[in-house]
């Protein structure tokens, strides 16, 4: 085993030296920032030290193990474990701390670390924390992770979810977007007759937007309402908010909605102020309904959004939208992978969220 230390002003500089000396078979044992003294110790500068190794084929493993005494902590001929903090590069440690601060759970965090580690060492130039995290998320999420729209051929959008997550207000926001900005005809059906306020609220929105609305008290009412409003481009359906951690409630909803075709889209609405375990339970219960997209509400009411990332990874579903307030139709975020990564990194570093949407320069995600 041939072990050598390389120095450069940047990680990229040092890694280029590693490639020139050892080629692609090099194993990175450690990297760190060190202080180099110059001019009789009167001048100091920070540089990057990378310890790399390559195995000489003619050597036996027993001999190799004895030759690596300068860095005995690291397993021979193995890349350091991404989860082992002793050998985690400074940038990766920083990103991991930021993700932990945002409530990203350990299993999701391990997946991200697994993707970040090779990206960090294979890079040809310096990457910001946001860029590195964005690229690490790419293989973990569906593409695109944020669809920010219904499917092109969708004619019926059914919104389901727990009570109190803000389905009715969210439906009004998205319907307004399609009517006012996309010039589509829309209509409402409300099945949330358990709460009088919910019916009145959607009727108020229908009057403001000047769109038709039907109230369905029974399954037959729902069927007739669908038939009556089939002339609109997109029909938005507001279902009753119930305790959908109970499997029986989900079964009732499935029976109510009946069979669906390819032009019907089901959107699971989730409030980010709920516990991650509860959100995961709801997602599991709704698997039988074959949800098409997720929609997250109450983004503005929580300081941590790790649950959102975990759900996106575990469900492998795209996100229709994220709401960050009550205003209709304004408080509706449209994210991409870069701006999503930016919320994790910038908020943890600054203690606050970026006030504007951050777009990756010269790139489409």
mmCIF file of C-alpha atoms in Angstrom:
data_model
loop_
_atom_site.group_PDB
_atom_site.id
_atom_site.type_symbol
_atom_site.label_atom_id
_atom_site.label_comp_id
_atom_site.label_asym_id
_atom_site.label_seq_id
_atom_site.Cartn_x
_atom_site.Cartn_y
_atom_site.Cartn_z
ATOM 1 C CA UNK A 1 0.000 0.000 0.000
ATOM 2 C CA UNK A 2 1.426 3.337 -1.053
ATOM 3 C CA UNK A 3 0.172 6.164 1.198
ATOM 4 C CA UNK A 4 0.867 9.794 0.437
ATOM 5 C CA UNK A 5 -0.225 13.251 1.543
ATOM 6 C CA UNK A 6 -1.244 15.857 -1.028
ATOM 7 C CA UNK A 7 -1.680 19.582 -0.486
ATOM 8 C CA UNK A 8 -3.603 22.203 -2.430
ATOM 9 C CA UNK A 9 -5.298 25.561 -2.007
ATOM 10 C CA UNK A 10 -8.654 23.867 -2.639
ATOM 11 C CA UNK A 11 -10.006 20.333 -2.442
ATOM 12 C CA UNK A 12 -10.111 20.299 -6.228
ATOM 13 C CA UNK A 13 -6.401 21.156 -6.438
ATOM 14 C CA UNK A 14 -5.454 18.398 -4.022
ATOM 15 C CA UNK A 15 -7.726 15.854 -5.721
ATOM 16 C CA UNK A 16 -6.173 16.611 -9.108
ATOM 17 C CA UNK A 17 -2.776 15.783 -7.626
ATOM 18 C CA UNK A 18 -4.180 12.511 -6.274
ATOM 19 C CA UNK A 19 -5.501 11.571 -9.714
ATOM 20 C CA UNK A 20 -2.187 12.396 -11.385
ATOM 21 C CA UNK A 21 -0.202 10.359 -8.869
ATOM 22 C CA UNK A 22 -2.473 7.375 -8.233
ATOM 23 C CA UNK A 23 -5.098 7.455 -10.999
ATOM 24 C CA UNK A 24 -8.719 6.430 -10.542
ATOM 25 C CA UNK A 25 -7.834 3.545 -8.223
ATOM 26 C CA UNK A 26 -6.870 5.892 -5.403
ATOM 27 C CA UNK A 27 -8.560 5.490 -2.033
ATOM 28 C CA UNK A 28 -9.161 8.696 -0.069
ATOM 29 C CA UNK A 29 -8.347 8.084 3.572
ATOM 30 C CA UNK A 30 -8.835 11.546 4.984
ATOM 31 C CA UNK A 31 -9.063 15.205 4.065
ATOM 32 C CA UNK A 32 -8.851 18.249 6.287
ATOM 33 C CA UNK A 33 -7.898 21.902 6.414
ATOM 34 C CA UNK A 34 -4.439 22.581 7.854
ATOM 35 C CA UNK A 35 -2.275 25.630 8.537
ATOM 36 C CA UNK A 36 0.894 25.948 6.472
ATOM 37 C CA UNK A 37 3.659 28.208 7.760
ATOM 38 C CA UNK A 38 5.754 30.217 5.334
ATOM 39 C CA UNK A 39 8.626 32.698 5.576
ATOM 40 C CA UNK A 40 10.186 31.347 8.783
ATOM 41 C CA UNK A 41 6.769 30.839 10.324
ATOM 42 C CA UNK A 42 5.854 34.512 10.120
ATOM 43 C CA UNK A 43 3.119 33.936 7.533
ATOM 44 C CA UNK A 44 0.371 31.356 7.768
ATOM 45 C CA UNK A 45 -2.180 30.192 5.212
ATOM 46 C CA UNK A 46 -4.961 27.632 5.210
ATOM 47 C CA UNK A 47 -4.598 24.772 2.742
ATOM 48 C CA UNK A 48 -6.261 21.407 2.129
ATOM 49 C CA UNK A 49 -4.480 18.180 3.048
ATOM 50 C CA UNK A 50 -5.680 14.945 1.438
ATOM 51 C CA UNK A 51 -4.308 11.568 2.495
ATOM 52 C CA UNK A 52 -4.679 9.024 -0.302
ATOM 53 C CA UNK A 53 -3.505 5.498 -0.909
ATOM 54 C CA UNK A 54 -3.184 2.998 -3.714
ATOM 55 C CA UNK A 55 -2.568 -0.710 -3.386
ATOM 56 C CA UNK A 56 0.491 -2.190 -5.033
ATOM 57 C CA UNK A 57 -0.672 -5.414 -6.678
ATOM 58 C CA UNK A 58 2.422 -7.445 -5.885
ATOM 59 C CA UNK A 59 2.079 -6.876 -2.166
ATOM 60 C CA UNK A 60 0.235 -9.339 0.005
ATOM 61 C CA UNK A 61 -2.549 -8.037 2.203
ATOM 62 C CA UNK A 62 -0.608 -8.824 5.379
ATOM 63 C CA UNK A 63 2.279 -6.646 4.237
ATOM 64 C CA UNK A 64 -0.069 -3.910 3.148
ATOM 65 C CA UNK A 65 -1.694 -3.709 6.538
ATOM 66 C CA UNK A 66 1.661 -3.108 8.196
ATOM 67 C CA UNK A 67 2.599 -0.368 5.762
ATOM 68 C CA UNK A 68 -0.203 1.994 6.696
ATOM 69 C CA UNK A 69 1.010 3.005 10.117
ATOM 70 C CA UNK A 70 0.764 6.793 9.477
ATOM 71 C CA UNK A 71 -3.038 6.570 9.459
ATOM 72 C CA UNK A 72 -3.940 3.418 11.444
ATOM 73 C CA UNK A 73 -7.493 4.549 12.274
ATOM 74 C CA UNK A 74 -8.785 4.052 8.733
ATOM 75 C CA UNK A 75 -9.640 0.555 7.392
ATOM 76 C CA UNK A 76 -7.170 -0.532 4.719
ATOM 77 C CA UNK A 77 -8.250 -0.127 1.096
ATOM 78 C CA UNK A 78 -11.703 1.063 2.113
ATOM 79 C CA UNK A 79 -13.380 4.409 1.687
ATOM 80 C CA UNK A 80 -14.227 5.832 5.105
ATOM 81 C CA UNK A 81 -17.759 5.245 6.284
ATOM 82 C CA UNK A 82 -19.802 8.383 5.416
ATOM 83 C CA UNK A 83 -21.427 8.154 8.827
ATOM 84 C CA UNK A 84 -18.133 8.144 10.704
ATOM 85 C CA UNK A 85 -17.690 11.721 11.827
ATOM 86 C CA UNK A 86 -13.962 11.306 12.445
ATOM 87 C CA UNK A 87 -13.355 11.063 8.718
ATOM 88 C CA UNK A 88 -16.164 13.256 7.420
ATOM 89 C CA UNK A 89 -14.889 16.208 5.354
ATOM 90 C CA UNK A 90 -15.751 19.591 6.797
ATOM 91 C CA UNK A 91 -18.284 20.486 4.097
ATOM 92 C CA UNK A 92 -20.137 17.186 4.472
ATOM 93 C CA UNK A 93 -20.200 17.549 8.252
ATOM 94 C CA UNK A 94 -21.669 21.023 7.875
ATOM 95 C CA UNK A 95 -24.438 19.852 5.533
ATOM 96 C CA UNK A 96 -25.268 16.900 7.787
ATOM 97 C CA UNK A 97 -25.565 19.227 10.799
ATOM 98 C CA UNK A 98 -27.907 21.457 8.822
ATOM 99 C CA UNK A 99 -30.089 18.514 7.818
ATOM 100 C CA UNK A 100 -30.192 17.272 11.410
ATOM 101 C CA UNK A 101 -31.242 20.744 12.544
ATOM 102 C CA UNK A 102 -34.139 20.550 10.088
ATOM 103 C CA UNK A 103 -35.347 17.286 11.589
ATOM 104 C CA UNK A 104 -34.228 14.890 8.851
ATOM 105 C CA UNK A 105 -34.416 11.400 10.350
ATOM 106 C CA UNK A 106 -31.393 9.124 10.573
ATOM 107 C CA UNK A 107 -32.358 6.620 7.877
ATOM 108 C CA UNK A 108 -33.032 9.374 5.332
ATOM 109 C CA UNK A 109 -29.847 11.119 6.424
ATOM 110 C CA UNK A 110 -27.800 7.977 5.760
ATOM 111 C CA UNK A 111 -29.147 7.778 2.216
ATOM 112 C CA UNK A 112 -28.179 11.408 1.610
ATOM 113 C CA UNK A 113 -24.684 10.886 3.028
ATOM 114 C CA UNK A 114 -24.253 7.825 0.830
ATOM 115 C CA UNK A 115 -24.967 9.962 -2.236
ATOM 116 C CA UNK A 116 -22.964 13.008 -1.137
ATOM 117 C CA UNK A 117 -19.707 11.228 -0.373
ATOM 118 C CA UNK A 118 -18.777 10.149 -3.936
ATOM 119 C CA UNK A 119 -20.088 13.448 -5.321
ATOM 120 C CA UNK A 120 -17.754 15.320 -3.012
ATOM 121 C CA UNK A 121 -14.647 13.449 -4.188
ATOM 122 C CA UNK A 122 -15.539 13.190 -7.873
ATOM 123 C CA UNK A 123 -16.186 16.878 -8.343
ATOM 124 C CA UNK A 124 -14.050 18.798 -10.796
ATOM 125 C CA UNK A 125 -14.641 22.187 -9.195
ATOM 126 C CA UNK A 126 -15.831 23.739 -5.972
ATOM 127 C CA UNK A 127 -19.519 23.309 -5.173
ATOM 128 C CA UNK A 128 -21.584 25.229 -2.678
ATOM 129 C CA UNK A 129 -23.434 23.375 0.068
ATOM 130 C CA UNK A 130 -26.705 23.933 -1.793
ATOM 131 C CA UNK A 131 -25.334 22.530 -5.060
ATOM 132 C CA UNK A 132 -23.867 19.473 -3.361
ATOM 133 C CA UNK A 133 -27.084 18.714 -1.465
ATOM 134 C CA UNK A 134 -29.174 19.296 -4.590
ATOM 135 C CA UNK A 135 -27.160 16.738 -6.554
ATOM 136 C CA UNK A 136 -27.254 14.248 -3.670
ATOM 137 C CA UNK A 137 -31.060 14.466 -3.605
ATOM 138 C CA UNK A 138 -31.435 13.762 -7.329
ATOM 139 C CA UNK A 139 -31.281 9.925 -7.166
ATOM 140 C CA UNK A 140 -33.365 9.833 -3.973
ATOM 141 C CA UNK A 141 -36.420 11.680 -5.309
ATOM 142 C CA UNK A 142 -38.698 11.234 -8.289
ATOM 143 C CA UNK A 143 -37.922 13.384 -11.308
ATOM 144 C CA UNK A 144 -39.105 16.073 -11.187
ATOM 145 C CA UNK A 145 -39.680 16.087 -7.412
ATOM 146 C CA UNK A 146 -41.848 19.199 -7.640
ATOM 147 C CA UNK A 147 -44.319 18.956 -10.494
ATOM 148 C CA UNK A 148 -46.032 22.241 -9.508
ATOM 149 C CA UNK A 149 -49.032 21.358 -11.658
ATOM 150 C CA UNK A 150 -51.638 18.716 -12.280
ATOM 151 C CA UNK A 151 -51.019 16.314 -15.134
ATOM 152 C CA UNK A 152 -51.887 17.745 -18.537
ATOM 153 C CA UNK A 153 -54.786 15.366 -19.113
ATOM 154 C CA UNK A 154 -56.284 15.686 -15.612
ATOM 155 C CA UNK A 155 -59.990 16.556 -15.615
ATOM 156 C CA UNK A 156 -60.785 15.703 -11.979
ATOM 157 C CA UNK A 157 -58.503 16.527 -9.024
ATOM 158 C CA UNK A 158 -59.558 14.927 -5.741
ATOM 159 C CA UNK A 159 -57.962 16.314 -2.588
ATOM 160 C CA UNK A 160 -57.792 13.983 0.420
ATOM 161 C CA UNK A 161 -56.210 14.261 3.849
ATOM 162 C CA UNK A 162 -56.592 14.613 7.591
ATOM 163 C CA UNK A 163 -58.950 17.099 9.172
ATOM 164 C CA UNK A 164 -57.544 20.586 9.670
ATOM 165 C CA UNK A 165 -54.740 20.429 7.096
ATOM 166 C CA UNK A 166 -56.209 23.206 4.954
ATOM 167 C CA UNK A 167 -57.590 21.289 1.973
ATOM 168 C CA UNK A 168 -60.415 23.741 1.236
ATOM 169 C CA UNK A 169 -58.224 26.845 1.170
ATOM 170 C CA UNK A 170 -55.586 25.012 -0.851
ATOM 171 C CA UNK A 171 -58.148 23.897 -3.439
ATOM 172 C CA UNK A 172 -59.222 27.519 -3.849
ATOM 173 C CA UNK A 173 -55.608 28.589 -4.405
ATOM 174 C CA UNK A 174 -54.933 26.000 -7.099
ATOM 175 C CA UNK A 175 -58.306 26.503 -8.780
ATOM 176 C CA UNK A 176 -57.643 30.251 -8.908
ATOM 177 C CA UNK A 177 -54.250 29.565 -10.478
ATOM 178 C CA UNK A 178 -55.819 27.466 -13.236
ATOM 179 C CA UNK A 179 -58.675 29.867 -13.886
ATOM 180 C CA UNK A 180 -56.836 33.191 -13.719
ATOM 181 C CA UNK A 181 -53.379 32.306 -15.031
ATOM 182 C CA UNK A 182 -53.943 29.237 -17.186
ATOM 183 C CA UNK A 183 -57.335 30.281 -18.528
ATOM 184 C CA UNK A 184 -58.993 26.958 -17.708
ATOM 185 C CA UNK A 185 -62.635 26.488 -16.721
ATOM 186 C CA UNK A 186 -62.974 24.979 -13.254
ATOM 187 C CA UNK A 187 -65.695 23.738 -10.918
ATOM 188 C CA UNK A 188 -66.029 22.611 -7.297
ATOM 189 C CA UNK A 189 -67.610 19.637 -5.568
ATOM 190 C CA UNK A 190 -67.538 19.588 -1.780
ATOM 191 C CA UNK A 191 -68.096 16.337 0.062
ATOM 192 C CA UNK A 192 -67.038 17.838 3.389
ATOM 193 C CA UNK A 193 -70.554 18.092 4.797
ATOM 194 C CA UNK A 194 -69.423 17.138 8.303
ATOM 195 C CA UNK A 195 -68.503 20.783 8.820
ATOM 196 C CA UNK A 196 -70.974 23.453 7.761
ATOM 197 C CA UNK A 197 -68.140 25.978 7.715
ATOM 198 C CA UNK A 198 -66.294 23.943 5.089
ATOM 199 C CA UNK A 199 -69.269 24.022 2.708
ATOM 200 C CA UNK A 200 -69.800 27.745 3.262
ATOM 201 C CA UNK A 201 -66.102 28.420 2.758
ATOM 202 C CA UNK A 202 -65.956 26.723 -0.635
ATOM 203 C CA UNK A 203 -69.222 28.373 -1.697
ATOM 204 C CA UNK A 204 -67.633 31.724 -0.857
ATOM 205 C CA UNK A 205 -64.602 30.900 -2.995
ATOM 206 C CA UNK A 206 -66.837 29.752 -5.851
ATOM 207 C CA UNK A 207 -68.645 33.103 -5.752
ATOM 208 C CA UNK A 208 -65.386 35.047 -5.740
ATOM 209 C CA UNK A 209 -63.977 33.066 -8.671
ATOM 210 C CA UNK A 210 -67.360 32.871 -10.402
ATOM 211 C CA UNK A 211 -67.225 29.103 -10.847
ATOM 212 C CA UNK A 212 -69.950 26.448 -10.369
ATOM 213 C CA UNK A 213 -70.158 24.355 -7.207
ATOM 214 C CA UNK A 214 -72.111 21.278 -6.131
ATOM 215 C CA UNK A 215 -72.568 19.878 -2.611
ATOM 216 C CA UNK A 216 -72.572 16.079 -2.262
ATOM 217 C CA UNK A 217 -74.160 14.598 0.857
ATOM 218 C CA UNK A 218 -74.277 11.027 -0.461
ATOM 219 C CA UNK A 219 -72.443 8.837 -2.963
ATOM 220 C CA UNK A 220 -75.334 9.324 -5.378
ATOM 221 C CA UNK A 221 -75.071 13.117 -4.942
ATOM 222 C CA UNK A 222 -71.395 12.855 -5.794
ATOM 223 C CA UNK A 223 -72.068 10.831 -8.932
ATOM 224 C CA UNK A 224 -74.723 13.316 -10.103
ATOM 225 C CA UNK A 225 -72.451 16.284 -9.329
ATOM 226 C CA UNK A 226 -69.669 14.766 -11.431
ATOM 227 C CA UNK A 227 -72.103 14.369 -14.308
ATOM 228 C CA UNK A 228 -73.489 17.891 -13.930
ATOM 229 C CA UNK A 229 -70.050 19.528 -13.987
ATOM 230 C CA UNK A 230 -68.409 17.376 -16.636
ATOM 231 C CA UNK A 231 -68.307 20.370 -19.005
ATOM 232 C CA UNK A 232 -65.534 22.153 -17.036
ATOM 233 C CA UNK A 233 -61.860 21.624 -17.856
ATOM 234 C CA UNK A 234 -60.883 20.680 -14.302
ATOM 235 C CA UNK A 235 -63.183 19.654 -11.474
ATOM 236 C CA UNK A 236 -61.780 20.134 -7.964
ATOM 237 C CA UNK A 237 -63.203 17.791 -5.310
ATOM 238 C CA UNK A 238 -62.955 18.642 -1.600
ATOM 239 C CA UNK A 239 -63.343 15.473 0.477
ATOM 240 C CA UNK A 240 -64.139 15.353 4.179
ATOM 241 C CA UNK A 241 -61.237 15.612 6.575
ATOM 242 C CA UNK A 242 -61.277 12.539 8.809
ATOM 243 C CA UNK A 243 -58.950 10.511 10.999
ATOM 244 C CA UNK A 244 -57.355 8.628 8.142
ATOM 245 C CA UNK A 245 -54.951 6.808 10.417
ATOM 246 C CA UNK A 246 -58.004 4.577 10.818
ATOM 247 C CA UNK A 247 -58.057 2.104 7.911
ATOM 248 C CA UNK A 248 -61.875 1.929 7.992
ATOM 249 C CA UNK A 249 -62.102 5.640 7.171
ATOM 250 C CA UNK A 250 -59.922 5.142 4.117
ATOM 251 C CA UNK A 251 -62.110 2.233 2.996
ATOM 252 C CA UNK A 252 -65.194 4.451 3.303
ATOM 253 C CA UNK A 253 -63.533 7.094 1.157
ATOM 254 C CA UNK A 254 -62.545 4.539 -1.480
ATOM 255 C CA UNK A 255 -66.150 3.332 -1.700
ATOM 256 C CA UNK A 256 -67.439 6.911 -1.907
ATOM 257 C CA UNK A 257 -65.122 7.913 -4.733
ATOM 258 C CA UNK A 258 -65.680 4.708 -6.685
ATOM 259 C CA UNK A 259 -63.643 3.736 -9.718
ATOM 260 C CA UNK A 260 -61.295 6.230 -11.314
ATOM 261 C CA UNK A 261 -59.827 6.626 -14.775
ATOM 262 C CA UNK A 262 -56.527 8.021 -16.042
ATOM 263 C CA UNK A 263 -57.865 11.585 -16.095
ATOM 264 C CA UNK A 264 -58.600 11.561 -12.354
ATOM 265 C CA UNK A 265 -55.792 12.618 -10.050
ATOM 266 C CA UNK A 266 -55.696 12.120 -6.283
ATOM 267 C CA UNK A 267 -53.715 14.599 -4.202
ATOM 268 C CA UNK A 268 -52.826 13.736 -0.597
ATOM 269 C CA UNK A 269 -52.704 16.911 1.494
ATOM 270 C CA UNK A 270 -50.380 16.845 4.511
ATOM 271 C CA UNK A 271 -49.830 19.471 7.212
ATOM 272 C CA UNK A 272 -46.186 19.993 8.130
ATOM 273 C CA UNK A 273 -47.005 20.762 11.763
ATOM 274 C CA UNK A 274 -47.925 17.106 12.385
ATOM 275 C CA UNK A 275 -45.501 14.524 13.741
ATOM 276 C CA UNK A 276 -43.500 12.576 11.183
ATOM 277 C CA UNK A 277 -44.761 9.235 12.495
ATOM 278 C CA UNK A 278 -48.372 10.367 12.049
ATOM 279 C CA UNK A 279 -47.697 11.630 8.528
ATOM 280 C CA UNK A 280 -46.048 8.344 7.567
ATOM 281 C CA UNK A 281 -49.013 6.433 8.963
ATOM 282 C CA UNK A 282 -51.436 8.488 6.861
ATOM 283 C CA UNK A 283 -49.343 7.899 3.736
ATOM 284 C CA UNK A 284 -49.361 4.161 4.397
ATOM 285 C CA UNK A 285 -53.135 4.137 4.827
ATOM 286 C CA UNK A 286 -53.661 5.969 1.544
ATOM 287 C CA UNK A 287 -51.551 3.544 -0.504
ATOM 288 C CA UNK A 288 -54.711 1.650 -1.463
ATOM 289 C CA UNK A 289 -56.126 4.850 -2.974
ATOM 290 C CA UNK A 290 -53.138 5.120 -5.351
ATOM 291 C CA UNK A 291 -52.237 8.732 -4.624
ATOM 292 C CA UNK A 292 -50.709 10.638 -7.557
ATOM 293 C CA UNK A 293 -49.150 13.639 -5.819
ATOM 294 C CA UNK A 294 -48.445 15.079 -2.388
ATOM 295 C CA UNK A 295 -49.302 18.597 -1.282
ATOM 296 C CA UNK A 296 -47.774 20.123 1.840
ATOM 297 C CA UNK A 297 -49.482 22.851 3.868
ATOM 298 C CA UNK A 298 -48.456 25.000 6.856
ATOM 299 C CA UNK A 299 -44.897 25.466 5.583
ATOM 300 C CA UNK A 300 -44.941 28.848 7.319
ATOM 301 C CA UNK A 301 -46.044 27.376 10.653
ATOM 302 C CA UNK A 302 -43.049 25.134 11.310
ATOM 303 C CA UNK A 303 -39.339 25.710 11.781
ATOM 304 C CA UNK A 304 -38.315 22.262 10.560
ATOM 305 C CA UNK A 305 -39.181 20.616 7.242
ATOM 306 C CA UNK A 306 -37.227 17.382 7.548
ATOM 307 C CA UNK A 307 -40.528 15.477 7.591
ATOM 308 C CA UNK A 308 -41.275 16.790 4.117
ATOM 309 C CA UNK A 309 -38.032 15.391 2.709
ATOM 310 C CA UNK A 310 -38.511 12.045 4.453
ATOM 311 C CA UNK A 311 -42.022 11.648 3.033
ATOM 312 C CA UNK A 312 -40.851 12.527 -0.468
ATOM 313 C CA UNK A 313 -38.092 9.910 -0.248
ATOM 314 C CA UNK A 314 -40.272 7.178 1.255
ATOM 315 C CA UNK A 315 -43.371 7.638 -0.930
ATOM 316 C CA UNK A 316 -41.506 8.393 -4.174
ATOM 317 C CA UNK A 317 -44.313 10.766 -5.130
ATOM 318 C CA UNK A 318 -43.987 14.221 -6.716
ATOM 319 C CA UNK A 319 -45.208 17.356 -4.960
ATOM 320 C CA UNK A 320 -48.015 19.395 -6.490
ATOM 321 C CA UNK A 321 -47.429 22.476 -4.350
ATOM 322 C CA UNK A 322 -46.427 23.814 -0.940
ATOM 323 C CA UNK A 323 -48.549 26.406 0.865
ATOM 324 C CA UNK A 324 -47.060 29.018 3.154
ATOM 325 C CA UNK A 325 -50.039 31.063 4.347
ATOM 326 C CA UNK A 326 -53.778 31.658 4.103
ATOM 327 C CA UNK A 327 -53.921 34.214 1.278
ATOM 328 C CA UNK A 328 -55.732 33.055 -1.877
ATOM 329 C CA UNK A 329 -54.193 32.624 -4.381
ATOM 330 C CA UNK A 330 -50.848 34.112 -3.342
ATOM 331 C CA UNK A 331 -49.443 31.873 -0.606
ATOM 332 C CA UNK A 332 -48.487 29.001 -2.879
ATOM 333 C CA UNK A 333 -44.818 28.043 -3.268
ATOM 334 C CA UNK A 334 -43.544 26.476 -6.455
ATOM 335 C CA UNK A 335 -40.230 24.799 -5.726
ATOM 336 C CA UNK A 336 -37.599 22.816 -7.574
ATOM 337 C CA UNK A 337 -34.835 20.600 -6.237
ATOM 338 C CA UNK A 338 -32.355 23.481 -5.976
ATOM 339 C CA UNK A 339 -34.653 25.859 -4.094
ATOM 340 C CA UNK A 340 -35.716 22.985 -1.821
ATOM 341 C CA UNK A 341 -32.082 22.247 -0.930
ATOM 342 C CA UNK A 342 -31.566 25.961 -0.375
ATOM 343 C CA UNK A 343 -34.200 26.010 2.387
ATOM 344 C CA UNK A 344 -32.342 23.312 4.313
ATOM 345 C CA UNK A 345 -28.883 24.827 3.996
ATOM 346 C CA UNK A 346 -29.653 28.534 4.223
ATOM 347 C CA UNK A 347 -32.206 28.337 7.015
ATOM 348 C CA UNK A 348 -29.998 26.226 9.237
ATOM 349 C CA UNK A 349 -27.062 28.560 8.649
ATOM 350 C CA UNK A 350 -28.958 31.855 8.960
ATOM 351 C CA UNK A 351 -31.659 30.897 11.439
ATOM 352 C CA UNK A 352 -34.340 32.046 9.011
ATOM 353 C CA UNK A 353 -35.785 31.069 5.656
ATOM 354 C CA UNK A 354 -34.910 32.837 2.435
ATOM 355 C CA UNK A 355 -37.654 35.390 1.778
ATOM 356 C CA UNK A 356 -37.631 34.850 -1.969
ATOM 357 C CA UNK A 357 -37.558 31.802 -4.184
ATOM 358 C CA UNK A 358 -33.984 30.886 -5.035
ATOM 359 C CA UNK A 359 -33.403 29.650 -8.571
ATOM 360 C CA UNK A 360 -30.265 27.854 -9.649
ATOM 361 C CA UNK A 361 -28.375 30.060 -12.130
ATOM 362 C CA UNK A 362 -28.416 28.865 -15.751
ATOM 363 C CA UNK A 363 -30.025 25.537 -14.925
ATOM 364 C CA UNK A 364 -33.353 23.823 -15.161
ATOM 365 C CA UNK A 365 -34.082 21.226 -12.489
#
